[in-house]
Amino acid sequence: MTENGDSTTPRAHGRVTRRTLLKAAGATALTAGAVAATAPSAAAADMPYDAIVVGAGYAGGTVARELGARGMRVLVLEARGRIGGRIEPGTLAGQHVELGGGWFGPGQDLVARELKRYSLTTTEDVHATRMVMPGPNGYASHSPQEAGARLNSLFADFYAGSEQYFERPYEPLHRKDLLASVDRLSLADRIAQLKLSGVDHDWVSGATSVFAGGNKTGSLTGLAQWYQLAGGTYDKFLSVMSQLPEGGMISILERMLRESGATVSLNSPVTAIRERGGLTQVEVRGGRVYQAPVVVLATPVNMWSTLTFEPGLPKVYTDAAREGLGVPHATKLWLRVKGTSEAVSAQAPEGAPILLLIPQKQLPDGRIFVAFTGPALDVSDPQAVRAAVRGLLPEARVAEYRAKEWHKDPWARGGWGLRRPGQLLRQLPDIQQPFGRIVFAGGDIASGWNGAFVEGALESGFRAAEQAATLAG
Ligand SMILES: Cc1cc2nc3c(=O)[nH]c(=O)nc-3n(C[C@H](O)[C@H](O)[C@H](O)COP(=O)(O)OP(=O)(O)OC[C@H]3O[C@@H](n4cnc5c(N)ncnc54)[C@H](O)[C@@H]3O)c2cc1C
């Protein structure tokens, strides 16, 4: 698949193509499908599509492919100048880096199935040979086995009972009766309940806050569900970050969109979705309107409040959008470090500038590391970044770095998803349902691996495709 400034994507259905239409819209389109035929007239009211998908991330890509496989003509409208959404490949020191999602792990069967479908191989990520963890007086070194055993034990207590309230982790509401007392708890509430000692507190609070973007906003049941999905131990949970797909995390999506035959129109931010006479009208910035029997909104939940809906969305959707699903702080920092090439991993307490540091590729004169930072670090300040790294690895010298602040990204407005306290019981089943002719998709609202996983985006995309096909008739 190549990005192509002026060409667009006709489907090979022997019907019309949309070349003129998209050029008229001033859109940059991505060639995903097959052969061009003749150009149609570009009247706003014409309806060359059976479905419109808003968002070319993994959820939108899954929907596009699945609807394409049913013979439906699909238009994908993407706000950015690239596909992938919260998957964003980049480079640092000539190395491929993932500025958004990068890993998958055992038990993520939908990703595994897609890798097989497209004959993509995987590699195992680097194993740490030493772990730097909070100690009574600053940081202390541990063997991975020693630190792993202690984390397993601490998190067995932290998630005690989750094997019951998430008896079936892919059906999170199966034990609704048990969830009422836990779903209202934030991670900070759970930490307070356990009355942990100093070092244990630091080990737990750092580990949860990095995944939650803050322990006050993240829900206990959000993380506990991931823990049970992974198999109910902390080391199994961490193994979710162990595998790297060939060609990077974007590689499956590129193939999905190519296979879909959909027209993918980049630089096409959707501003409004209106239902008119049994059809949906989708307006993009600049005023162009596309029309189809059904629209699939496959943006982050945090983006829903930026769109105009007519009729207006019911409260449960607007509540979810206002409260947010994408975590409020998500900065991924890639570092090229000199002075050490040791595969050290480090974890810090909540509030530290760098919360988690993970060793990546070894270089002739050092190593690449990836880090997740907290709000305490201003990543635009190189001195602060250097000092933060030295705080964990005194021998390390940062030669260069690259950061992506997802909570500042205009098309995400948050990082990976993690439910807020109470959202599971109040919102989840409802916001997975269509409203009129609008279907909702996205990793944020998956039943299983929700929020922080491509696996969940795929799951949600498959469900949304079924719903959209039914609505389109
Ligand atoms: C820092 C970080 C690390 C992560 N790590 C991992 C990991 O290691 N493994 C893993 O599996 N997952 C990881 N994730 C989560 C994973 O990236 C997401 O769960 C997944 O990509 C979500 O896919 P999606 O299609 O639901 O949403 P998105 O990828 O966000 O796609 C939504 C699309 O909608 C577009 N859009 C938004 N508004 C509009 C609009 N108005 N009009 C048109 N288009 C619009 C966006 O530009 C975007 O392309 C991580 C995420 C982040 C941010």
Short mmCIF file of C-alpha atoms and ligand atoms in Angstrom, two decimals:
data_model
loop_
_atom_site.label_atom_id
_atom_site.label_comp_id
_atom_site.label_asym_id
_atom_site.label_seq_id
_atom_site.Cartn_x
_atom_site.Cartn_y
_atom_site.Cartn_z
CA MET A 1 0.00 0.00 0.00
CA THR A 2 1.41 3.36 -0.93
CA GLU A 3 0.41 6.81 0.08
CA ASN A 4 -0.55 8.61 -3.03
CA GLY A 5 -1.30 12.31 -3.11
CA ASP A 6 -3.96 12.33 -5.75
CA SER A 7 -5.10 8.86 -6.56
CA THR A 8 -8.05 7.24 -4.91
CA THR A 9 -9.40 3.83 -4.55
CA PRO A 10 -12.05 2.37 -6.65
CA ARG A 11 -13.48 -0.94 -5.58
CA ALA A 12 -13.45 -3.65 -8.16
CA HIS A 13 -17.21 -4.16 -8.12
CA GLY A 14 -17.74 -3.10 -11.68
CA ARG A 15 -19.74 -0.12 -10.40
CA VAL A 16 -18.56 3.46 -10.19
CA THR A 17 -15.27 4.80 -8.89
CA ARG A 18 -14.83 7.76 -6.59
CA ARG A 19 -11.74 9.39 -8.09
CA THR A 20 -13.36 12.67 -9.05
CA LEU A 21 -15.44 12.74 -5.92
CA LEU A 22 -12.49 12.60 -3.61
CA LYS A 23 -10.40 14.96 -5.66
CA ALA A 24 -13.25 17.39 -5.47
CA ALA A 25 -13.20 17.01 -1.71
CA GLY A 26 -9.54 17.95 -1.66
CA ALA A 27 -8.84 14.71 0.14
CA THR A 28 -5.61 12.80 0.06
CA ALA A 29 -6.47 9.22 -0.48
CA LEU A 30 -4.63 6.01 0.03
CA THR A 31 -4.66 3.37 -2.62
CA ALA A 32 -6.00 0.34 -0.89
CA GLY A 33 -7.98 -1.42 -3.53
CA ALA A 34 -7.93 -2.44 -7.12
CA VAL A 35 -8.44 -1.00 -10.58
CA ALA A 36 -9.86 2.39 -11.48
CA ALA A 37 -12.82 2.64 -13.84
CA THR A 38 -14.70 5.73 -14.93
CA ALA A 39 -15.29 8.68 -12.65
CA PRO A 40 -18.74 9.44 -11.32
CA SER A 41 -20.27 12.86 -10.99
CA ALA A 42 -19.55 14.31 -7.58
CA ALA A 43 -22.95 15.41 -6.34
CA ALA A 44 -23.06 15.65 -2.56
CA ALA A 45 -26.23 13.60 -2.49
CA ASP A 46 -24.89 10.71 -4.52
CA MET A 47 -24.43 7.55 -2.57
CA PRO A 48 -21.75 5.36 -4.06
CA TYR A 49 -21.04 3.71 -0.70
CA ASP A 50 -22.83 1.06 1.29
CA ALA A 51 -21.04 2.09 4.49
CA ILE A 52 -18.80 4.86 5.77
CA VAL A 53 -16.15 4.11 8.37
CA VAL A 54 -14.77 7.02 10.40
CA GLY A 55 -11.19 6.30 11.48
CA ALA A 56 -8.46 4.20 9.86
CA GLY A 57 -7.09 2.56 12.99
CA TYR A 58 -7.29 -1.16 13.69
CA ALA A 59 -11.01 -1.09 14.52
CA GLY A 60 -11.87 0.83 11.35
CA GLY A 61 -9.57 -1.36 9.25
CA THR A 62 -11.23 -4.50 10.55
CA VAL A 63 -14.69 -3.14 9.79
CA ALA A 64 -13.62 -2.08 6.28
CA ARG A 65 -12.20 -5.49 5.46
CA GLU A 66 -15.13 -7.42 6.88
CA LEU A 67 -17.70 -5.28 5.06
CA GLY A 68 -15.63 -5.44 1.88
CA ALA A 69 -15.68 -9.23 2.14
CA ARG A 70 -19.49 -9.02 2.11
CA GLY A 71 -19.33 -7.16 -1.19
CA MET A 72 -20.11 -3.79 0.36
CA ARG A 73 -18.58 -0.58 -0.99
CA VAL A 74 -16.84 1.14 1.88
CA LEU A 75 -15.45 4.64 2.32
CA VAL A 76 -12.99 5.16 5.17
CA LEU A 77 -12.61 8.78 6.29
CA GLU A 78 -9.46 9.38 8.30
CA ALA A 79 -8.55 12.69 9.93
CA ARG A 80 -4.80 12.21 9.87
CA GLY A 81 -2.48 12.09 6.89
CA ARG A 82 -1.73 8.43 7.70
CA ILE A 83 -3.48 5.24 8.71
CA GLY A 84 -2.91 3.54 12.07
CA GLY A 85 -4.28 5.95 14.68
CA ARG A 86 -2.71 4.99 18.00
CA ILE A 87 -0.31 2.74 16.09
CA GLU A 88 2.41 4.97 14.70
CA PRO A 89 5.72 3.71 13.36
CA GLY A 90 8.73 5.99 13.52
CA THR A 91 12.51 5.88 13.59
CA LEU A 92 15.23 6.73 16.07
CA ALA A 93 18.90 6.33 15.23
CA GLY A 94 17.87 4.52 12.06
CA GLN A 95 15.92 1.94 14.06
CA HIS A 96 12.22 1.22 13.71
CA VAL A 97 10.35 2.41 16.80
CA GLU A 98 6.68 2.31 17.77
CA LEU A 99 5.41 5.65 19.05
CA GLY A 100 2.07 4.06 19.91
CA GLY A 101 1.20 0.39 20.40
CA GLY A 102 4.00 -2.05 19.68
CA TRP A 103 3.63 -5.37 21.49
CA PHE A 104 1.23 -8.24 21.62
CA GLY A 105 1.38 -11.45 23.60
CA PRO A 106 0.13 -14.98 24.26
CA GLY A 107 -3.64 -15.34 24.44
CA GLN A 108 -4.28 -12.57 21.95
CA ASP A 109 -5.76 -14.95 19.44
CA LEU A 110 -7.25 -12.48 16.99
CA VAL A 111 -3.87 -10.83 16.42
CA ALA A 112 -2.29 -14.28 16.06
CA ARG A 113 -4.93 -15.22 13.48
CA GLU A 114 -4.27 -12.06 11.46
CA LEU A 115 -0.53 -12.65 11.52
CA LYS A 116 -1.14 -16.13 10.15
CA ARG A 117 -3.58 -14.88 7.54
CA TYR A 118 -0.97 -12.47 6.16
CA SER A 119 2.00 -14.83 6.70
CA LEU A 120 3.75 -12.42 9.05
CA THR A 121 6.36 -13.66 11.47
CA THR A 122 7.06 -12.36 14.97
CA THR A 123 10.11 -11.79 17.12
CA GLU A 124 10.53 -11.98 20.87
CA ASP A 125 11.35 -8.67 22.58
CA VAL A 126 14.59 -8.21 24.54
CA HIS A 127 14.66 -9.89 27.97
CA ALA A 128 15.94 -7.76 30.84
CA THR A 129 19.00 -9.12 32.62
CA ARG A 130 18.60 -6.81 35.64
CA MET A 131 15.74 -4.84 37.20
CA VAL A 132 16.06 -1.52 38.98
CA MET A 133 13.20 -1.09 41.46
CA PRO A 134 12.35 1.31 44.29
CA GLY A 135 14.17 0.47 47.53
CA PRO A 136 14.10 1.89 51.07
CA ASN A 137 16.81 4.43 50.12
CA GLY A 138 16.53 5.20 46.45
CA TYR A 139 16.65 2.49 43.81
CA ALA A 140 17.97 -1.07 44.19
CA SER A 141 18.98 -3.76 41.71
CA HIS A 142 17.32 -7.17 41.55
CA SER A 143 17.55 -10.18 39.33
CA PRO A 144 14.49 -10.47 37.06
CA GLN A 145 13.53 -13.70 38.90
CA GLU A 146 13.67 -12.07 42.32
CA ALA A 147 11.74 -8.95 41.25
CA GLY A 148 9.26 -11.08 39.29
CA ALA A 149 8.48 -13.28 42.30
CA ARG A 150 7.84 -10.27 44.52
CA LEU A 151 5.66 -8.55 41.92
CA ASN A 152 3.68 -11.79 41.45
CA SER A 153 3.02 -11.94 45.16
CA LEU A 154 2.11 -8.25 45.52
CA PHE A 155 -0.30 -8.37 42.60
CA ALA A 156 -1.89 -11.63 43.72
CA ASP A 157 -3.05 -9.59 46.76
CA PHE A 158 -3.88 -6.52 44.74
CA TYR A 159 -6.16 -8.45 42.37
CA ALA A 160 -7.49 -10.89 44.98
CA GLY A 161 -11.07 -11.83 44.09
CA SER A 162 -10.71 -10.87 40.41
CA GLU A 163 -10.75 -14.55 39.42
CA GLN A 164 -14.32 -14.52 40.78
CA TYR A 165 -15.60 -11.14 39.62
CA PHE A 166 -13.99 -11.78 36.24
CA GLU A 167 -14.81 -15.48 36.19
CA ARG A 168 -15.18 -15.13 32.41
CA PRO A 169 -12.84 -12.25 31.52
CA TYR A 170 -14.08 -12.10 27.91
CA GLU A 171 -17.59 -11.52 29.28
CA PRO A 172 -16.79 -8.84 31.85
CA LEU A 173 -20.40 -8.50 33.06
CA HIS A 174 -20.94 -12.22 33.63
CA ARG A 175 -20.65 -11.71 37.41
CA LYS A 176 -22.39 -8.36 37.59
CA ASP A 177 -23.52 -9.34 41.07
CA LEU A 178 -19.91 -9.30 42.32
CA LEU A 179 -18.82 -6.18 40.44
CA ALA A 180 -20.90 -3.58 42.24
CA SER A 181 -18.50 -3.35 45.19
CA VAL A 182 -15.32 -3.23 43.07
CA ASP A 183 -16.17 -1.37 39.88
CA ARG A 184 -16.51 1.91 41.78
CA LEU A 185 -12.90 1.64 43.04
CA SER A 186 -10.03 3.56 41.51
CA LEU A 187 -6.56 2.04 41.59
CA ALA A 188 -5.69 4.61 44.27
CA ASP A 189 -8.65 3.34 46.35
CA ARG A 190 -7.42 -0.23 46.05
CA ILE A 191 -3.85 0.74 47.00
CA ALA A 192 -5.21 2.55 50.06
CA GLN A 193 -7.30 -0.52 51.04
CA LEU A 194 -4.20 -2.71 51.13
CA LYS A 195 -2.27 -0.43 53.53
CA LEU A 196 1.03 -1.38 51.90
CA SER A 197 4.41 -0.65 53.46
CA GLY A 198 6.75 1.92 51.88
CA VAL A 199 8.61 -0.18 49.33
CA ASP A 200 5.66 -2.46 48.53
CA HIS A 201 3.55 0.65 48.04
CA ASP A 202 6.11 2.08 45.61
CA TRP A 203 6.32 -1.17 43.65
CA VAL A 204 2.56 -1.43 43.26
CA SER A 205 1.71 2.25 42.73
CA GLY A 206 4.39 2.66 40.05
CA ALA A 207 3.30 -0.47 38.20
CA THR A 208 -0.37 0.50 38.18
CA SER A 209 0.08 4.21 37.44
CA VAL A 210 2.10 3.56 34.29
CA PHE A 211 -0.75 1.52 32.82
CA ALA A 212 -3.44 3.88 34.09
CA GLY A 213 -1.95 7.27 33.30
CA GLY A 214 -2.69 8.04 36.97
CA ASN A 215 -4.00 5.87 39.81
CA LYS A 216 -6.90 8.18 40.67
CA THR A 217 -8.52 8.03 37.24
CA GLY A 218 -7.89 4.37 36.39
CA SER A 219 -10.36 1.76 37.60
CA LEU A 220 -9.41 -1.36 39.54
CA THR A 221 -11.66 -3.47 37.33
CA GLY A 222 -10.00 -2.08 34.18
CA LEU A 223 -6.60 -3.45 35.14
CA ALA A 224 -8.00 -6.52 36.91
CA GLN A 225 -9.74 -7.59 33.72
CA TRP A 226 -6.47 -7.43 31.76
CA TYR A 227 -4.78 -9.40 34.55
CA GLN A 228 -7.40 -12.16 34.31
CA LEU A 229 -7.38 -12.13 30.50
CA ALA A 230 -3.62 -12.73 30.65
CA GLY A 231 -4.02 -15.74 32.91
CA GLY A 232 -4.18 -14.32 36.44
CA THR A 233 -0.52 -13.80 37.38
CA TYR A 234 1.63 -10.70 37.07
CA ASP A 235 4.30 -12.35 34.95
CA LYS A 236 1.64 -13.53 32.50
CA PHE A 237 0.26 -9.99 32.44
CA LEU A 238 3.71 -8.62 31.56
CA SER A 239 4.11 -11.24 28.82
CA VAL A 240 1.44 -9.32 26.89
CA MET A 241 4.35 -7.01 26.06
CA SER A 242 6.62 -9.69 24.66
CA GLN A 243 6.04 -10.20 20.92
CA LEU A 244 6.80 -7.89 17.99
CA PRO A 245 5.14 -8.42 14.61
CA GLU A 246 7.29 -8.46 11.47
CA GLY A 247 7.21 -5.04 9.80
CA GLY A 248 5.97 -3.36 12.97
CA MET A 249 2.55 -3.11 14.53
CA ILE A 250 1.13 -1.35 11.44
CA SER A 251 1.83 -4.29 9.13
CA ILE A 252 -1.44 -6.17 9.70
CA LEU A 253 -3.52 -3.03 9.22
CA GLU A 254 -1.83 -2.18 5.93
CA ARG A 255 -2.77 -5.59 4.63
CA MET A 256 -6.31 -5.42 5.98
CA LEU A 257 -6.99 -2.14 4.23
CA ARG A 258 -5.45 -3.38 1.03
CA GLU A 259 -7.63 -6.47 1.14
CA SER A 260 -10.74 -4.44 1.98
CA GLY A 261 -10.75 -2.67 -1.37
CA ALA A 262 -12.16 0.31 0.52
CA THR A 263 -11.58 3.88 -0.50
CA VAL A 264 -9.41 5.36 2.23
CA SER A 265 -9.52 9.13 2.29
CA LEU A 266 -6.82 10.70 4.44
CA ASN A 267 -6.86 14.26 5.81
CA SER A 268 -10.63 13.96 6.06
CA PRO A 269 -11.69 14.85 9.62
CA VAL A 270 -15.36 14.14 10.17
CA THR A 271 -17.19 17.00 11.88
CA ALA A 272 -20.82 15.88 11.86
CA ILE A 273 -23.01 12.81 11.46
CA ARG A 274 -26.67 13.37 10.67
CA GLU A 275 -29.48 10.95 10.08
CA ARG A 276 -31.74 12.06 7.23
CA GLY A 277 -34.53 10.04 5.70
CA GLY A 278 -33.20 6.68 6.78
CA LEU A 279 -29.63 7.46 5.66
CA THR A 280 -26.56 8.88 7.36
CA GLN A 281 -24.89 12.03 6.10
CA VAL A 282 -21.28 12.40 7.13
CA GLU A 283 -19.71 15.83 6.88
CA VAL A 284 -15.97 16.37 6.73
CA ARG A 285 -14.07 19.56 7.51
CA GLY A 286 -14.61 21.94 4.60
CA GLY A 287 -18.25 21.00 4.25
CA ARG A 288 -18.17 17.97 1.95
CA VAL A 289 -20.98 15.52 2.77
CA TYR A 290 -20.95 11.80 2.09
CA GLN A 291 -24.00 9.62 2.40
CA ALA A 292 -24.53 5.94 3.12
CA PRO A 293 -27.08 3.67 4.79
CA VAL A 294 -24.78 3.18 7.79
CA VAL A 295 -21.77 4.82 9.40
CA VAL A 296 -19.28 3.14 11.72
CA LEU A 297 -17.65 5.54 14.16
CA ALA A 298 -14.25 3.95 14.81
CA THR A 299 -12.52 6.85 16.57
CA PRO A 300 -11.28 6.90 20.16
CA VAL A 301 -14.15 7.46 22.62
CA ASN A 302 -12.35 10.64 23.73
CA MET A 303 -13.08 12.05 20.24
CA TRP A 304 -16.84 11.51 20.25
CA SER A 305 -17.51 14.85 21.97
CA THR A 306 -15.81 16.73 19.11
CA LEU A 307 -18.47 15.67 16.59
CA THR A 308 -21.98 17.02 16.01
CA PHE A 309 -24.67 14.33 16.00
CA GLU A 310 -28.21 14.85 14.72
CA PRO A 311 -30.20 13.54 16.48
CA GLY A 312 -27.99 14.01 19.54
CA LEU A 313 -26.39 10.97 21.14
CA PRO A 314 -28.11 9.53 24.21
CA LYS A 315 -26.61 10.30 27.62
CA VAL A 316 -24.73 7.05 28.05
CA TYR A 317 -22.53 7.84 25.03
CA THR A 318 -22.04 11.48 25.97
CA ASP A 319 -21.18 10.46 29.54
CA ALA A 320 -18.54 8.03 28.25
CA ALA A 321 -17.10 10.73 25.98
CA ARG A 322 -17.06 13.36 28.74
CA GLU A 323 -15.47 11.05 31.32
CA GLY A 324 -13.09 9.67 28.67
CA LEU A 325 -11.70 6.20 28.09
CA GLY A 326 -8.26 7.12 26.76
CA VAL A 327 -5.90 7.57 29.71
CA PRO A 328 -5.21 11.21 30.64
CA HIS A 329 -1.43 10.90 30.46
CA ALA A 330 0.35 8.67 27.93
CA THR A 331 3.84 9.67 26.84
CA LYS A 332 6.07 7.15 25.15
CA LEU A 333 9.72 8.14 25.08
CA TRP A 334 12.36 6.47 22.91
CA LEU A 335 15.97 6.97 23.94
CA ARG A 336 19.37 6.22 22.41
CA VAL A 337 21.65 5.79 25.34
CA LYS A 338 25.45 5.62 25.53
CA GLY A 339 27.53 4.61 28.52
CA THR A 340 25.77 1.31 29.06
CA SER A 341 24.58 -1.45 26.81
CA GLU A 342 23.24 -3.60 29.61
CA ALA A 343 19.63 -4.79 29.13
CA VAL A 344 18.37 -3.13 32.32
CA SER A 345 14.72 -2.61 33.04
CA ALA A 346 13.58 -0.05 35.61
CA GLN A 347 10.35 0.79 37.37
CA ALA A 348 9.72 3.84 39.55
CA PRO A 349 7.03 4.88 42.05
CA GLU A 350 3.98 6.92 41.03
CA GLY A 351 4.94 10.57 40.60
CA ALA A 352 8.43 9.84 39.25
CA PRO A 353 9.41 11.46 35.93
CA ILE A 354 10.01 8.10 34.22
CA LEU A 355 7.73 5.30 35.44
CA LEU A 356 8.96 2.41 33.33
CA LEU A 357 12.13 1.91 31.30
CA ILE A 358 12.43 -1.11 29.02
CA PRO A 359 15.60 -2.22 27.20
CA GLN A 360 15.37 -2.52 23.43
CA LYS A 361 17.93 -3.10 20.70
CA GLN A 362 21.61 -3.16 21.59
CA LEU A 363 23.82 -0.81 19.53
CA PRO A 364 27.62 -0.87 19.04
CA ASP A 365 28.01 2.00 21.54
CA GLY A 366 24.99 1.63 23.77
CA ARG A 367 21.35 0.66 23.61
CA ILE A 368 17.90 1.87 22.63
CA PHE A 369 15.41 2.08 25.51
CA VAL A 370 11.71 2.79 25.53
CA ALA A 371 10.14 4.56 28.48
CA PHE A 372 6.71 5.59 29.72
CA THR A 373 6.78 8.87 31.60
CA GLY A 374 4.56 10.52 34.18
CA PRO A 375 3.22 14.10 34.18
CA ALA A 376 6.25 15.12 36.29
CA LEU A 377 8.53 15.00 33.24
CA ASP A 378 8.52 17.75 30.63
CA VAL A 379 9.71 15.81 27.59
CA SER A 380 10.36 19.02 25.67
CA ASP A 381 13.21 19.74 28.12
CA PRO A 382 16.32 17.67 27.16
CA GLN A 383 18.03 18.43 30.49
CA ALA A 384 15.06 17.08 32.39
CA VAL A 385 14.96 13.95 30.22
CA ARG A 386 18.69 13.33 30.75
CA ALA A 387 18.34 13.81 34.51
CA ALA A 388 15.34 11.48 34.66
CA VAL A 389 17.24 8.70 32.88
CA ARG A 390 20.32 9.20 35.08
CA GLY A 391 18.06 8.90 38.14
CA LEU A 392 17.36 5.30 37.14
CA LEU A 393 20.58 4.40 35.29
CA PRO A 394 23.39 6.62 36.64
CA GLU A 395 25.86 5.39 33.99
CA ALA A 396 23.58 6.21 31.05
CA ARG A 397 24.06 9.23 28.80
CA VAL A 398 21.15 10.13 26.54
CA ALA A 399 22.51 10.73 23.02
CA GLU A 400 19.11 11.46 21.46
CA TYR A 401 15.45 10.86 22.12
CA ARG A 402 12.00 11.06 20.64
CA ALA A 403 8.73 11.43 22.54
CA LYS A 404 5.06 11.19 21.65
CA GLU A 405 2.49 12.71 24.01
CA TRP A 406 -0.76 11.00 23.11
CA HIS A 407 -2.91 13.04 25.49
CA LYS A 408 -1.95 16.08 23.39
CA ASP A 409 -2.66 14.37 20.08
CA PRO A 410 -5.64 16.14 18.43
CA TRP A 411 -7.10 12.90 17.00
CA ALA A 412 -6.75 10.79 20.13
CA ARG A 413 -7.07 13.27 23.03
CA GLY A 414 -5.81 10.53 25.32
CA GLY A 415 -3.62 7.47 25.32
CA TRP A 416 -4.61 3.81 25.28
CA GLY A 417 -7.99 3.18 26.90
CA LEU A 418 -8.56 2.23 30.52
CA ARG A 419 -12.01 2.49 32.06
CA ARG A 420 -12.66 5.05 34.78
CA PRO A 421 -14.22 3.83 38.05
CA GLY A 422 -17.84 2.76 37.52
CA GLN A 423 -17.76 2.81 33.72
CA LEU A 424 -17.97 -0.94 33.29
CA LEU A 425 -21.35 -1.23 35.00
CA ARG A 426 -22.72 2.12 33.87
CA GLN A 427 -21.74 2.18 30.22
CA LEU A 428 -20.05 -0.77 28.59
CA PRO A 429 -22.88 -2.83 27.16
CA ASP A 430 -24.85 0.23 26.01
CA ILE A 431 -22.05 2.00 24.18
CA GLN A 432 -21.37 -1.14 22.15
CA GLN A 433 -24.87 -0.86 20.67
CA PRO A 434 -25.72 1.13 17.53
CA PHE A 435 -27.64 4.36 17.87
CA GLY A 436 -29.94 4.68 14.87
CA ARG A 437 -27.72 4.12 11.85
CA ILE A 438 -24.48 4.83 13.74
CA VAL A 439 -22.41 1.82 14.81
CA PHE A 440 -19.61 2.28 17.36
CA ALA A 441 -16.24 0.54 17.12
CA GLY A 442 -12.86 0.82 18.81
CA GLY A 443 -10.46 -0.89 21.12
CA ASP A 444 -11.73 1.39 23.90
CA ILE A 445 -15.13 -0.35 23.91
CA ALA A 446 -14.12 -3.97 23.34
CA SER A 447 -15.47 -6.62 25.70
CA GLY A 448 -12.23 -8.54 26.07
CA TRP A 449 -8.82 -6.92 25.62
CA ASN A 450 -10.25 -3.42 25.79
CA GLY A 451 -8.39 -0.14 25.68
CA ALA A 452 -4.72 -0.86 25.46
CA PHE A 453 -4.68 -3.64 22.91
CA VAL A 454 -4.95 -4.08 19.16
CA GLU A 455 -6.61 -7.38 20.06
CA GLY A 456 -9.57 -5.41 21.44
CA ALA A 457 -9.72 -3.14 18.40
CA LEU A 458 -10.00 -6.25 16.20
CA GLU A 459 -12.70 -7.77 18.44
CA SER A 460 -14.68 -4.56 18.35
CA GLY A 461 -14.22 -4.25 14.59
CA PHE A 462 -15.64 -7.74 13.97
CA ARG A 463 -18.69 -6.95 16.13
CA ALA A 464 -19.23 -3.57 14.50
CA ALA A 465 -19.01 -5.08 11.00
CA GLU A 466 -21.84 -7.50 11.89
CA GLN A 467 -23.95 -4.66 13.25
CA ALA A 468 -23.26 -2.45 10.21
CA ALA A 469 -24.04 -5.22 7.72
CA THR A 470 -27.37 -5.83 9.46
CA LEU A 471 -28.26 -2.14 9.44
CA ALA A 472 -27.23 -1.69 5.80
CA GLY A 473 -29.66 -4.50 4.95
C1 LIG B 1 1.48 4.84 23.79
C2 LIG B 1 0.59 3.67 23.48
C3 LIG B 1 1.08 2.40 23.64
C4 LIG B 1 0.28 1.29 23.36
N1 LIG B 1 0.81 0.05 23.46
C5 LIG B 1 0.13 -1.01 22.96
C6 LIG B 1 0.77 -2.27 22.80
O1 LIG B 1 1.95 -2.42 23.10
N2 LIG B 1 0.03 -3.29 22.30
C7 LIG B 1 -1.28 -3.13 21.90
O2 LIG B 1 -1.89 -4.10 21.44
N3 LIG B 1 -1.88 -1.93 22.00
C8 LIG B 1 -1.22 -0.88 22.51
N4 LIG B 1 -1.80 0.35 22.58
C9 LIG B 1 -3.24 0.46 22.29
C10 LIG B 1 -3.55 0.40 20.82
O3 LIG B 1 -2.71 1.29 20.13
C11 LIG B 1 -5.01 0.78 20.63
O4 LIG B 1 -5.82 -0.01 21.48
C12 LIG B 1 -5.50 0.56 19.22
O5 LIG B 1 -4.58 1.04 18.28
C13 LIG B 1 -6.83 1.26 19.07
O6 LIG B 1 -7.31 1.13 17.77
P1 LIG B 1 -8.65 1.89 17.35
O7 LIG B 1 -8.85 1.63 15.91
O8 LIG B 1 -9.73 1.56 18.30
O9 LIG B 1 -8.35 3.44 17.62
P2 LIG B 1 -7.26 4.38 16.94
O10 LIG B 1 -6.02 3.64 16.64
O11 LIG B 1 -7.13 5.58 17.79
O12 LIG B 1 -7.92 4.76 15.55
C14 LIG B 1 -8.94 5.72 15.46
C15 LIG B 1 -8.74 6.55 14.22
O13 LIG B 1 -9.77 7.55 14.15
C16 LIG B 1 -9.20 8.72 13.62
N5 LIG B 1 -10.06 9.85 13.95
C17 LIG B 1 -10.24 10.46 15.16
N6 LIG B 1 -11.13 11.45 15.04
C18 LIG B 1 -11.54 11.49 13.75
C19 LIG B 1 -12.45 12.28 13.01
N7 LIG B 1 -13.15 13.27 13.57
N8 LIG B 1 -12.62 12.04 11.68
C20 LIG B 1 -11.92 11.03 11.08
N9 LIG B 1 -11.03 10.25 11.74
C21 LIG B 1 -10.86 10.47 13.05
C22 LIG B 1 -7.84 8.78 14.28
O14 LIG B 1 -6.96 9.64 13.60
C23 LIG B 1 -7.41 7.31 14.21
O15 LIG B 1 -6.71 7.03 13.04
C24 LIG B 1 -1.05 1.48 22.89
C25 LIG B 1 -1.54 2.76 22.72
C26 LIG B 1 -0.74 3.86 23.01
C27 LIG B 1 -1.28 5.25 22.81
#
